[in-house]
Amino acid sequence: MVYAIMQLIGGLILAVAWIPQIIQILRTKSVKDLNNKTFLFLVAGIALMEVYAVHMALGGVGFAFLITNSVSLLIMLTILGCILKYRKG
């Protein structure tokens, strides 16, 4: 139980750490310094881990991993969406 709580807190910290980036993108409407390939790889990796997290959760374990991974996936998709929306050219 302690490790699940640690994973939940750590995973949420890692996910929430991207929120200032999203705020900056929305405020400046600029993504010129962001590499879209980096975020494509991040989304692909997190999506694959999401499949594993769902598998674990269906087995009765890993709910903390599923929650934090889902939050991370949503945040990365938001950033990728901003890149696609605000990318010039």
mmCIF file of C-alpha atoms in Angstrom:
data_model
loop_
_atom_site.group_PDB
_atom_site.id
_atom_site.type_symbol
_atom_site.label_atom_id
_atom_site.label_comp_id
_atom_site.label_asym_id
_atom_site.label_seq_id
_atom_site.Cartn_x
_atom_site.Cartn_y
_atom_site.Cartn_z
ATOM 1 C CA MET A 1 0.000 0.000 0.000
ATOM 2 C CA VAL A 2 2.821 2.401 0.834
ATOM 3 C CA TYR A 3 4.425 1.777 -2.546
ATOM 4 C CA ALA A 4 1.145 2.401 -4.357
ATOM 5 C CA ILE A 5 0.819 5.743 -2.578
ATOM 6 C CA MET A 6 4.426 6.611 -3.434
ATOM 7 C CA GLN A 7 3.781 5.696 -7.078
ATOM 8 C CA LEU A 8 0.611 7.772 -7.133
ATOM 9 C CA ILE A 9 2.302 10.838 -5.653
ATOM 10 C CA GLY A 10 5.414 10.471 -7.823
ATOM 11 C CA GLY A 11 3.414 9.878 -10.980
ATOM 12 C CA LEU A 12 1.180 12.860 -10.330
ATOM 13 C CA ILE A 13 4.203 15.085 -9.692
ATOM 14 C CA LEU A 14 5.731 13.961 -12.998
ATOM 15 C CA ALA A 15 2.470 14.592 -14.845
ATOM 16 C CA VAL A 16 1.674 17.934 -13.201
ATOM 17 C CA ALA A 17 5.200 19.161 -13.944
ATOM 18 C CA TRP A 18 4.103 19.648 -17.569
ATOM 19 C CA ILE A 19 1.229 21.993 -16.702
ATOM 20 C CA PRO A 20 3.442 25.139 -16.625
ATOM 21 C CA GLN A 21 4.516 24.251 -20.185
ATOM 22 C CA ILE A 22 0.875 24.032 -21.273
ATOM 23 C CA ILE A 23 0.100 27.366 -19.600
ATOM 24 C CA GLN A 24 3.064 28.986 -21.367
ATOM 25 C CA ILE A 25 1.967 27.578 -24.729
ATOM 26 C CA LEU A 26 -1.584 28.827 -24.259
ATOM 27 C CA ARG A 27 -0.406 32.218 -23.035
ATOM 28 C CA THR A 28 2.148 32.831 -25.814
ATOM 29 C CA LYS A 29 0.512 30.701 -28.536
ATOM 30 C CA SER A 30 4.058 29.701 -29.456
ATOM 31 C CA VAL A 31 5.500 26.209 -29.806
ATOM 32 C CA LYS A 32 8.504 27.122 -31.948
ATOM 33 C CA ASP A 33 10.999 25.727 -29.442
ATOM 34 C CA LEU A 34 9.174 22.434 -28.936
ATOM 35 C CA ASN A 35 10.072 19.404 -30.999
ATOM 36 C CA ASN A 36 6.942 17.606 -32.172
ATOM 37 C CA LYS A 37 8.845 14.327 -32.648
ATOM 38 C CA THR A 38 9.759 14.313 -28.971
ATOM 39 C CA PHE A 39 6.127 14.586 -27.965
ATOM 40 C CA LEU A 40 5.056 11.996 -30.534
ATOM 41 C CA PHE A 41 7.513 9.540 -28.979
ATOM 42 C CA LEU A 42 6.342 10.450 -25.477
ATOM 43 C CA VAL A 43 2.691 9.905 -26.425
ATOM 44 C CA ALA A 44 3.516 6.594 -28.113
ATOM 45 C CA GLY A 45 5.467 5.373 -25.086
ATOM 46 C CA ILE A 46 2.829 6.448 -22.595
ATOM 47 C CA ALA A 47 0.085 4.897 -24.751
ATOM 48 C CA LEU A 48 1.908 1.561 -24.717
ATOM 49 C CA MET A 49 2.335 1.806 -20.953
ATOM 50 C CA GLU A 50 -1.374 2.631 -20.705
ATOM 51 C CA VAL A 51 -2.204 -0.731 -22.281
ATOM 52 C CA TYR A 52 -0.067 -2.406 -19.636
ATOM 53 C CA ALA A 53 -1.632 -0.286 -16.875
ATOM 54 C CA VAL A 54 -5.132 -1.328 -17.975
ATOM 55 C CA HIS A 55 -4.007 -4.972 -18.021
ATOM 56 C CA MET A 56 -2.651 -4.640 -14.486
ATOM 57 C CA ALA A 57 -5.775 -2.851 -13.238
ATOM 58 C CA LEU A 58 -8.010 -5.552 -14.714
ATOM 59 C CA GLY A 59 -5.941 -8.036 -12.730
ATOM 60 C CA GLY A 60 -6.720 -6.145 -9.534
ATOM 61 C CA VAL A 61 -3.390 -4.383 -9.072
ATOM 62 C CA GLY A 62 -1.767 -1.246 -10.387
ATOM 63 C CA PHE A 63 -4.627 1.217 -10.024
ATOM 64 C CA ALA A 64 -2.190 3.965 -8.996
ATOM 65 C CA PHE A 65 -0.162 3.284 -12.146
ATOM 66 C CA LEU A 66 -3.307 3.428 -14.272
ATOM 67 C CA ILE A 67 -4.373 6.754 -12.768
ATOM 68 C CA THR A 68 -1.015 8.486 -13.101
ATOM 69 C CA ASN A 69 -0.369 7.058 -16.545
ATOM 70 C CA SER A 70 -3.791 8.216 -17.741
ATOM 71 C CA VAL A 71 -3.140 11.731 -16.436
ATOM 72 C CA SER A 72 0.264 11.770 -18.153
ATOM 73 C CA LEU A 73 -1.259 10.595 -21.423
ATOM 74 C CA LEU A 74 -3.914 13.328 -21.326
ATOM 75 C CA ILE A 75 -1.309 15.993 -20.584
ATOM 76 C CA MET A 76 1.023 14.814 -23.362
ATOM 77 C CA LEU A 77 -1.882 14.693 -25.821
ATOM 78 C CA THR A 78 -2.772 18.254 -24.789
ATOM 79 C CA ILE A 79 0.756 19.455 -25.483
ATOM 80 C CA LEU A 80 0.865 17.579 -28.798
ATOM 81 C CA GLY A 81 -2.490 19.107 -29.719
ATOM 82 C CA CYS A 82 -1.131 22.571 -28.921
ATOM 83 C CA ILE A 83 1.925 21.896 -31.074
ATOM 84 C CA LEU A 84 -0.275 20.872 -33.987
ATOM 85 C CA LYS A 85 -2.584 23.862 -33.475
ATOM 86 C CA TYR A 86 0.049 26.584 -33.054
ATOM 87 C CA ARG A 87 2.781 25.268 -35.368
ATOM 88 C CA LYS A 88 3.343 27.706 -38.199
ATOM 89 C CA GLY A 89 3.890 26.273 -41.651
#
